[in-house]
């Protein structure tokens, strides 16, 4: 039964790809895209080029468009308050806190310490103070947002 494909190859030609011949180890695979390999080998980067790849780019004449003046003196006492109620896992809550800080800064509003809601799926009852250092949170943001 095993010799049939070798004795009558025309009968089994549709199966030639799925049935290897007895001499298949002699059929060395030829590289299909040798021209691409040769070009890639010719254009290998040197160590100096690789080191230069990670060096900082020149500023190319770009200048900062925002004044670096002390914005603290420009801030007035805010009468706006923002409080956020966040749910989800820790990463979603963290992103919500970042968004709230950005909005409070843009609106010159006082940010109330965020409230972390209990998610019925996760059943996590942690408060903001349980996860984050509230005093550190306030001190780090004191130049940007009033809280």
Short mmCIF file of N, CA and C in Angstrom, two decimals:
data_model
loop_
_atom_site.label_atom_id
_atom_site.label_comp_id
_atom_site.label_asym_id
_atom_site.label_seq_id
_atom_site.Cartn_x
_atom_site.Cartn_y
_atom_site.Cartn_z
N UNK A 1 0.82 -1.19 0.00
CA UNK A 1 0.00 0.00 0.00
C UNK A 1 0.86 1.26 0.00
N UNK A 2 1.98 1.23 0.72
CA UNK A 2 2.86 2.38 0.78
C UNK A 2 3.61 2.61 -0.52
N UNK A 3 3.76 1.57 -1.32
CA UNK A 3 4.51 1.71 -2.57
C UNK A 3 3.66 2.22 -3.71
N UNK A 4 2.35 2.23 -3.58
CA UNK A 4 1.49 2.67 -4.67
C UNK A 4 1.79 4.09 -5.14
N UNK A 5 1.95 5.07 -4.26
CA UNK A 5 2.26 6.41 -4.75
C UNK A 5 3.59 6.48 -5.50
N UNK A 6 4.53 5.62 -5.13
CA UNK A 6 5.82 5.64 -5.81
C UNK A 6 5.76 4.89 -7.15
N UNK A 7 4.92 3.88 -7.23
CA UNK A 7 4.80 3.11 -8.47
C UNK A 7 3.89 3.80 -9.48
N UNK A 8 2.84 4.47 -9.00
CA UNK A 8 1.88 5.16 -9.88
C UNK A 8 1.75 6.63 -9.45
N UNK A 9 2.76 7.44 -9.72
CA UNK A 9 2.71 8.83 -9.24
C UNK A 9 1.61 9.66 -9.89
N UNK A 10 1.21 9.32 -11.13
CA UNK A 10 0.17 10.12 -11.79
C UNK A 10 -1.18 9.97 -11.10
N UNK A 11 -1.43 8.84 -10.48
CA UNK A 11 -2.69 8.65 -9.76
C UNK A 11 -2.74 9.49 -8.49
N UNK A 12 -1.59 9.74 -7.93
CA UNK A 12 -1.53 10.43 -6.64
C UNK A 12 -0.99 11.85 -6.74
N UNK A 13 -0.95 12.40 -7.95
CA UNK A 13 -0.40 13.75 -8.11
C UNK A 13 -1.20 14.81 -7.35
N UNK A 14 -2.53 14.71 -7.24
CA UNK A 14 -3.23 15.71 -6.43
C UNK A 14 -2.82 15.66 -4.96
N UNK A 15 -2.35 14.51 -4.51
CA UNK A 15 -1.95 14.35 -3.11
C UNK A 15 -0.45 14.55 -2.92
N UNK A 16 0.25 15.01 -3.94
CA UNK A 16 1.71 15.08 -3.88
C UNK A 16 2.19 15.99 -2.77
N UNK A 17 1.45 17.03 -2.50
CA UNK A 17 1.90 17.95 -1.45
C UNK A 17 1.71 17.37 -0.06
N UNK A 18 0.69 16.55 0.11
CA UNK A 18 0.44 16.01 1.44
C UNK A 18 1.17 14.69 1.68
N UNK A 19 1.63 14.04 0.62
CA UNK A 19 2.32 12.77 0.78
C UNK A 19 3.76 12.93 0.31
N UNK A 20 4.74 12.95 1.21
CA UNK A 20 6.12 13.13 0.79
C UNK A 20 6.65 11.89 0.09
N UNK A 21 7.57 12.10 -0.82
CA UNK A 21 8.17 10.96 -1.51
C UNK A 21 9.20 10.30 -0.61
N UNK A 22 9.64 9.13 -1.03
CA UNK A 22 10.64 8.41 -0.25
C UNK A 22 11.97 9.16 -0.21
N UNK A 23 12.20 10.01 -1.21
CA UNK A 23 13.48 10.70 -1.31
C UNK A 23 13.35 12.18 -0.96
N UNK A 24 12.38 12.53 -0.14
CA UNK A 24 12.13 13.95 0.14
C UNK A 24 13.27 14.59 0.90
N UNK A 25 14.04 13.82 1.67
CA UNK A 25 15.16 14.43 2.39
C UNK A 25 16.26 14.88 1.43
N UNK A 26 16.24 14.38 0.19
CA UNK A 26 17.23 14.79 -0.79
C UNK A 26 16.82 16.08 -1.48
N UNK A 27 15.54 16.42 -1.38
CA UNK A 27 15.04 17.65 -2.00
C UNK A 27 15.28 18.81 -1.03
N UNK A 28 16.39 19.48 -1.21
CA UNK A 28 16.74 20.59 -0.33
C UNK A 28 15.87 21.79 -0.68
N UNK A 29 15.24 22.41 0.30
CA UNK A 29 14.40 23.58 -0.01
C UNK A 29 15.25 24.74 -0.52
N UNK A 30 14.77 25.37 -1.57
CA UNK A 30 15.46 26.53 -2.12
C UNK A 30 14.92 27.79 -1.47
N UNK A 31 15.78 28.75 -1.22
CA UNK A 31 15.26 30.00 -0.67
C UNK A 31 14.38 30.69 -1.69
N UNK A 32 13.21 31.08 -1.27
CA UNK A 32 12.23 31.68 -2.18
C UNK A 32 12.57 33.13 -2.51
N UNK A 33 13.07 33.85 -1.54
CA UNK A 33 13.30 35.28 -1.73
C UNK A 33 14.75 35.62 -1.41
N UNK A 34 15.65 34.98 -2.10
CA UNK A 34 17.07 35.19 -1.82
C UNK A 34 17.50 36.62 -2.12
N UNK A 35 16.88 37.27 -3.10
CA UNK A 35 17.25 38.65 -3.41
C UNK A 35 16.93 39.59 -2.24
N UNK A 36 15.85 39.31 -1.51
CA UNK A 36 15.53 40.13 -0.34
C UNK A 36 16.54 39.89 0.78
N UNK A 37 16.93 38.64 0.96
CA UNK A 37 17.92 38.32 1.97
C UNK A 37 19.25 38.99 1.66
N UNK A 38 19.67 38.94 0.39
CA UNK A 38 20.94 39.56 0.00
C UNK A 38 20.91 41.06 0.23
N UNK A 39 19.82 41.72 -0.10
CA UNK A 39 19.73 43.17 0.12
C UNK A 39 19.73 43.51 1.61
N UNK A 40 19.07 42.70 2.40
CA UNK A 40 19.06 42.94 3.84
C UNK A 40 20.45 42.79 4.43
N UNK A 41 21.19 41.80 3.96
CA UNK A 41 22.55 41.60 4.45
C UNK A 41 23.47 42.73 4.02
N UNK A 42 23.25 43.28 2.84
CA UNK A 42 24.07 44.40 2.35
C UNK A 42 23.80 45.67 3.15
N UNK A 43 22.60 45.83 3.63
CA UNK A 43 22.23 47.08 4.30
C UNK A 43 22.21 46.95 5.82
N UNK A 44 22.97 46.02 6.36
CA UNK A 44 23.02 45.89 7.81
C UNK A 44 23.58 47.16 8.42
N UNK A 45 23.04 47.54 9.57
CA UNK A 45 23.51 48.75 10.23
C UNK A 45 24.75 48.44 11.06
N UNK A 46 25.64 49.40 11.10
CA UNK A 46 26.85 49.23 11.91
C UNK A 46 26.53 49.57 13.36
N UNK A 47 27.47 49.26 14.25
CA UNK A 47 27.27 49.56 15.67
C UNK A 47 27.15 51.07 15.90
N UNK A 48 27.92 51.86 15.13
CA UNK A 48 27.85 53.32 15.27
C UNK A 48 26.47 53.82 14.86
N UNK A 49 25.90 53.25 13.81
CA UNK A 49 24.56 53.66 13.39
C UNK A 49 23.52 53.28 14.43
N UNK A 50 23.68 52.12 15.04
CA UNK A 50 22.73 51.69 16.07
C UNK A 50 22.82 52.59 17.30
N UNK A 51 24.04 52.98 17.69
CA UNK A 51 24.19 53.87 18.84
C UNK A 51 23.58 55.23 18.53
N UNK A 52 23.73 55.69 17.29
CA UNK A 52 23.18 56.99 16.89
C UNK A 52 21.65 56.95 16.83
N UNK A 53 21.11 55.77 16.63
CA UNK A 53 19.66 55.63 16.53
C UNK A 53 18.96 56.09 17.80
N UNK A 54 19.57 55.84 18.96
CA UNK A 54 18.93 56.15 20.24
C UNK A 54 19.36 57.49 20.81
N UNK A 55 20.18 58.24 20.10
CA UNK A 55 20.58 59.55 20.61
C UNK A 55 19.44 60.55 20.41
N UNK A 56 19.37 61.58 21.25
CA UNK A 56 18.26 62.54 21.11
C UNK A 56 18.36 63.31 19.80
N UNK A 57 17.22 63.63 19.25
CA UNK A 57 17.16 64.38 18.01
C UNK A 57 17.48 65.85 18.27
N UNK A 58 18.06 66.53 17.30
CA UNK A 58 18.26 67.98 17.47
C UNK A 58 16.91 68.68 17.47
N UNK A 59 16.86 69.87 18.07
CA UNK A 59 15.57 70.55 18.20
C UNK A 59 15.06 71.09 16.87
N UNK A 60 15.89 71.16 15.86
CA UNK A 60 15.52 71.57 14.50
C UNK A 60 14.79 72.91 14.48
N UNK A 61 15.14 73.79 15.40
CA UNK A 61 14.55 75.12 15.40
C UNK A 61 13.20 75.23 16.08
N UNK A 62 12.70 74.14 16.64
CA UNK A 62 11.40 74.19 17.32
C UNK A 62 11.56 74.92 18.64
N UNK A 63 10.58 75.71 18.98
CA UNK A 63 10.58 76.43 20.25
C UNK A 63 9.27 76.14 20.97
N UNK A 64 9.32 76.21 22.28
CA UNK A 64 8.12 75.99 23.08
C UNK A 64 7.13 77.12 22.82
N UNK A 65 5.87 76.79 22.67
CA UNK A 65 4.86 77.81 22.39
C UNK A 65 4.24 78.35 23.67
N UNK A 66 4.43 77.67 24.77
CA UNK A 66 3.85 78.13 26.04
C UNK A 66 4.91 78.88 26.82
N UNK A 67 4.50 79.94 27.46
CA UNK A 67 5.42 80.66 28.32
C UNK A 67 5.69 79.84 29.56
N UNK A 68 6.92 79.83 29.98
CA UNK A 68 7.28 79.09 31.19
C UNK A 68 7.25 80.00 32.40
N UNK A 69 6.35 80.96 32.40
CA UNK A 69 6.22 81.86 33.54
C UNK A 69 5.59 81.11 34.70
N UNK A 70 5.73 81.68 35.84
CA UNK A 70 5.11 81.10 37.03
C UNK A 70 3.60 81.28 36.93
N UNK A 71 2.89 80.20 36.70
CA UNK A 71 1.44 80.28 36.54
C UNK A 71 0.73 80.42 37.89
N UNK A 72 1.46 80.17 38.98
CA UNK A 72 0.84 80.28 40.30
C UNK A 72 0.36 81.70 40.56
N UNK A 73 1.15 82.69 40.10
CA UNK A 73 0.76 84.07 40.33
C UNK A 73 -0.45 84.46 39.48
N UNK A 74 -0.66 83.76 38.36
CA UNK A 74 -1.79 84.06 37.49
C UNK A 74 -3.08 83.42 37.99
N UNK A 75 -2.98 82.39 38.82
CA UNK A 75 -4.16 81.69 39.31
C UNK A 75 -4.90 82.53 40.34
N UNK A 76 -6.18 82.53 40.20
CA UNK A 76 -7.02 83.20 41.19
C UNK A 76 -7.76 82.14 41.97
N UNK A 77 -8.30 82.54 43.08
CA UNK A 77 -9.06 81.59 43.89
C UNK A 77 -10.26 81.11 43.09
N UNK A 78 -10.40 79.82 43.00
CA UNK A 78 -11.47 79.23 42.20
C UNK A 78 -12.77 79.14 42.99
N UNK A 79 -13.86 79.30 42.27
CA UNK A 79 -15.16 79.08 42.88
C UNK A 79 -15.84 77.87 42.25
N UNK A 80 -15.10 77.17 41.41
CA UNK A 80 -15.62 75.95 40.79
C UNK A 80 -15.09 74.73 41.54
N UNK A 81 -15.91 73.70 41.62
CA UNK A 81 -15.51 72.45 42.25
C UNK A 81 -15.81 71.31 41.30
N UNK A 82 -14.91 70.36 41.27
CA UNK A 82 -15.12 69.16 40.46
C UNK A 82 -14.97 67.96 41.38
N UNK A 83 -15.96 67.09 41.34
CA UNK A 83 -15.86 65.82 42.05
C UNK A 83 -16.20 64.72 41.06
N UNK A 84 -15.40 63.69 41.07
CA UNK A 84 -15.64 62.57 40.16
C UNK A 84 -15.98 61.33 40.96
N UNK A 85 -16.85 60.53 40.39
CA UNK A 85 -17.24 59.25 40.96
C UNK A 85 -16.78 58.19 39.98
N UNK A 86 -15.84 57.38 40.40
CA UNK A 86 -15.18 56.44 39.49
C UNK A 86 -15.52 55.01 39.84
N UNK A 87 -15.73 54.21 38.81
CA UNK A 87 -15.91 52.78 39.03
C UNK A 87 -14.97 52.04 38.08
N UNK A 88 -15.03 50.74 38.12
CA UNK A 88 -14.13 49.93 37.30
C UNK A 88 -12.95 49.44 38.11
N UNK A 89 -12.00 48.85 37.41
CA UNK A 89 -10.80 48.35 38.07
C UNK A 89 -9.83 49.50 38.32
N UNK A 90 -8.71 49.19 38.94
CA UNK A 90 -7.76 50.22 39.35
C UNK A 90 -7.25 51.04 38.17
N UNK A 91 -6.99 50.41 37.04
CA UNK A 91 -6.47 51.17 35.90
C UNK A 91 -7.51 52.15 35.36
N UNK A 92 -8.77 51.75 35.28
CA UNK A 92 -9.81 52.66 34.83
C UNK A 92 -9.98 53.82 35.82
N UNK A 93 -9.89 53.51 37.11
CA UNK A 93 -9.99 54.55 38.12
C UNK A 93 -8.81 55.52 38.02
N UNK A 94 -7.63 54.99 37.80
CA UNK A 94 -6.43 55.82 37.67
C UNK A 94 -6.57 56.75 36.48
N UNK A 95 -7.06 56.22 35.35
CA UNK A 95 -7.24 57.07 34.17
C UNK A 95 -8.31 58.14 34.42
N UNK A 96 -9.34 57.80 35.16
CA UNK A 96 -10.36 58.78 35.51
C UNK A 96 -9.81 59.88 36.41
N UNK A 97 -8.91 59.51 37.32
CA UNK A 97 -8.27 60.51 38.19
C UNK A 97 -7.40 61.44 37.36
N UNK A 98 -6.64 60.89 36.42
CA UNK A 98 -5.80 61.71 35.54
C UNK A 98 -6.66 62.68 34.73
N UNK A 99 -7.78 62.20 34.21
CA UNK A 99 -8.69 63.06 33.44
C UNK A 99 -9.26 64.17 34.33
N UNK A 100 -9.63 63.82 35.55
CA UNK A 100 -10.20 64.81 36.47
C UNK A 100 -9.18 65.89 36.81
N UNK A 101 -7.93 65.50 37.02
CA UNK A 101 -6.87 66.47 37.30
C UNK A 101 -6.69 67.41 36.11
N UNK A 102 -6.67 66.86 34.91
CA UNK A 102 -6.50 67.69 33.71
C UNK A 102 -7.65 68.67 33.54
N UNK A 103 -8.88 68.21 33.74
CA UNK A 103 -10.05 69.08 33.59
C UNK A 103 -10.04 70.16 34.67
N UNK A 104 -9.70 69.79 35.90
CA UNK A 104 -9.65 70.78 36.98
C UNK A 104 -8.60 71.84 36.70
N UNK A 105 -7.48 71.44 36.15
CA UNK A 105 -6.43 72.42 35.82
C UNK A 105 -6.90 73.35 34.71
N UNK A 106 -7.51 72.81 33.68
CA UNK A 106 -7.97 73.63 32.56
C UNK A 106 -9.04 74.62 33.01
N UNK A 107 -9.95 74.18 33.86
CA UNK A 107 -11.06 75.04 34.31
C UNK A 107 -10.71 75.88 35.53
N UNK A 108 -9.49 75.71 36.05
CA UNK A 108 -9.08 76.39 37.28
C UNK A 108 -10.10 76.10 38.39
N UNK A 109 -10.42 74.82 38.53
CA UNK A 109 -11.41 74.40 39.52
C UNK A 109 -10.73 73.64 40.65
N UNK A 110 -11.38 73.63 41.79
CA UNK A 110 -10.90 72.86 42.93
C UNK A 110 -11.34 71.41 42.74
N UNK A 111 -10.39 70.51 42.87
CA UNK A 111 -10.69 69.08 42.71
C UNK A 111 -10.96 68.47 44.08
N UNK A 112 -12.15 67.96 44.24
CA UNK A 112 -12.51 67.24 45.46
C UNK A 112 -11.92 65.84 45.34
N UNK A 113 -11.46 65.29 46.45
CA UNK A 113 -10.87 63.95 46.42
C UNK A 113 -11.85 63.00 45.75
N UNK A 114 -11.40 62.26 44.72
CA UNK A 114 -12.30 61.37 43.97
C UNK A 114 -12.93 60.29 44.84
N UNK A 115 -14.15 59.94 44.47
CA UNK A 115 -14.89 58.89 45.17
C UNK A 115 -14.87 57.64 44.30
N UNK A 116 -14.42 56.54 44.87
CA UNK A 116 -14.35 55.27 44.14
C UNK A 116 -15.59 54.46 44.47
N UNK A 117 -16.44 54.26 43.48
CA UNK A 117 -17.68 53.53 43.68
C UNK A 117 -17.41 52.03 43.76
N UNK A 118 -18.29 51.32 44.45
CA UNK A 118 -18.19 49.87 44.55
C UNK A 118 -18.77 49.27 43.28
N UNK A 119 -17.97 48.48 42.62
CA UNK A 119 -18.43 47.81 41.40
C UNK A 119 -19.07 46.49 41.80
N UNK A 120 -20.30 46.22 41.35
CA UNK A 120 -20.96 44.98 41.76
C UNK A 120 -20.23 43.72 41.28
N UNK A 121 -19.45 43.84 40.23
CA UNK A 121 -18.73 42.67 39.73
C UNK A 121 -17.53 42.36 40.62
N UNK A 122 -16.74 43.40 40.94
CA UNK A 122 -15.48 43.17 41.67
C UNK A 122 -15.66 43.19 43.18
N UNK A 123 -16.73 43.82 43.67
CA UNK A 123 -17.00 43.90 45.11
C UNK A 123 -15.83 44.49 45.90
N UNK A 124 -15.16 45.48 45.32
CA UNK A 124 -14.04 46.13 45.99
C UNK A 124 -14.55 47.38 46.68
N UNK A 125 -14.43 47.44 48.00
CA UNK A 125 -14.96 48.56 48.76
C UNK A 125 -13.87 49.55 49.16
N UNK A 126 -12.73 49.51 48.50
CA UNK A 126 -11.62 50.41 48.84
C UNK A 126 -11.98 51.85 48.53
N UNK A 127 -11.57 52.74 49.42
CA UNK A 127 -11.76 54.17 49.18
C UNK A 127 -10.48 54.73 48.56
N UNK A 128 -10.53 56.00 48.17
CA UNK A 128 -9.36 56.66 47.59
C UNK A 128 -8.20 56.63 48.58
N UNK A 129 -8.50 56.90 49.85
CA UNK A 129 -7.46 56.93 50.88
C UNK A 129 -6.87 55.55 51.15
N UNK A 130 -7.63 54.49 50.87
CA UNK A 130 -7.11 53.13 51.06
C UNK A 130 -6.05 52.79 50.01
N UNK A 131 -6.18 53.36 48.83
CA UNK A 131 -5.29 53.01 47.73
C UNK A 131 -4.16 54.03 47.56
N UNK A 132 -4.50 55.31 47.70
CA UNK A 132 -3.54 56.38 47.44
C UNK A 132 -3.22 57.14 48.73
N UNK A 133 -2.06 57.76 48.75
CA UNK A 133 -1.65 58.63 49.85
C UNK A 133 -2.25 60.01 49.59
N UNK A 134 -3.29 60.36 50.31
CA UNK A 134 -4.04 61.59 50.05
C UNK A 134 -3.16 62.82 50.25
N UNK A 135 -2.36 62.85 51.30
CA UNK A 135 -1.50 64.01 51.55
C UNK A 135 -0.50 64.20 50.42
N UNK A 136 0.06 63.11 49.95
CA UNK A 136 1.01 63.20 48.83
C UNK A 136 0.29 63.64 47.55
N UNK A 137 -0.90 63.14 47.33
CA UNK A 137 -1.70 63.52 46.16
C UNK A 137 -1.94 65.03 46.16
N UNK A 138 -2.30 65.57 47.30
CA UNK A 138 -2.58 67.01 47.41
C UNK A 138 -1.30 67.82 47.22
N UNK A 139 -0.21 67.38 47.85
CA UNK A 139 1.03 68.17 47.76
C UNK A 139 1.63 68.15 46.36
N UNK A 140 1.54 67.03 45.67
CA UNK A 140 2.09 66.95 44.31
C UNK A 140 1.31 67.84 43.36
N UNK A 141 0.01 67.91 43.53
CA UNK A 141 -0.83 68.68 42.62
C UNK A 141 -1.07 70.12 43.08
N UNK A 142 -0.46 70.52 44.18
CA UNK A 142 -0.75 71.84 44.74
C UNK A 142 -0.39 72.99 43.80
N UNK A 143 0.61 72.82 42.94
CA UNK A 143 0.97 73.88 42.00
C UNK A 143 0.03 73.94 40.81
N UNK A 144 -0.67 72.86 40.54
CA UNK A 144 -1.51 72.79 39.35
C UNK A 144 -3.00 72.89 39.64
N UNK A 145 -3.43 72.24 40.71
CA UNK A 145 -4.87 72.14 41.00
C UNK A 145 -5.06 72.40 42.49
N UNK A 146 -6.08 73.15 42.83
CA UNK A 146 -6.40 73.30 44.25
C UNK A 146 -7.30 72.14 44.66
N UNK A 147 -7.04 71.64 45.84
CA UNK A 147 -7.86 70.51 46.31
C UNK A 147 -8.16 70.67 47.78
#
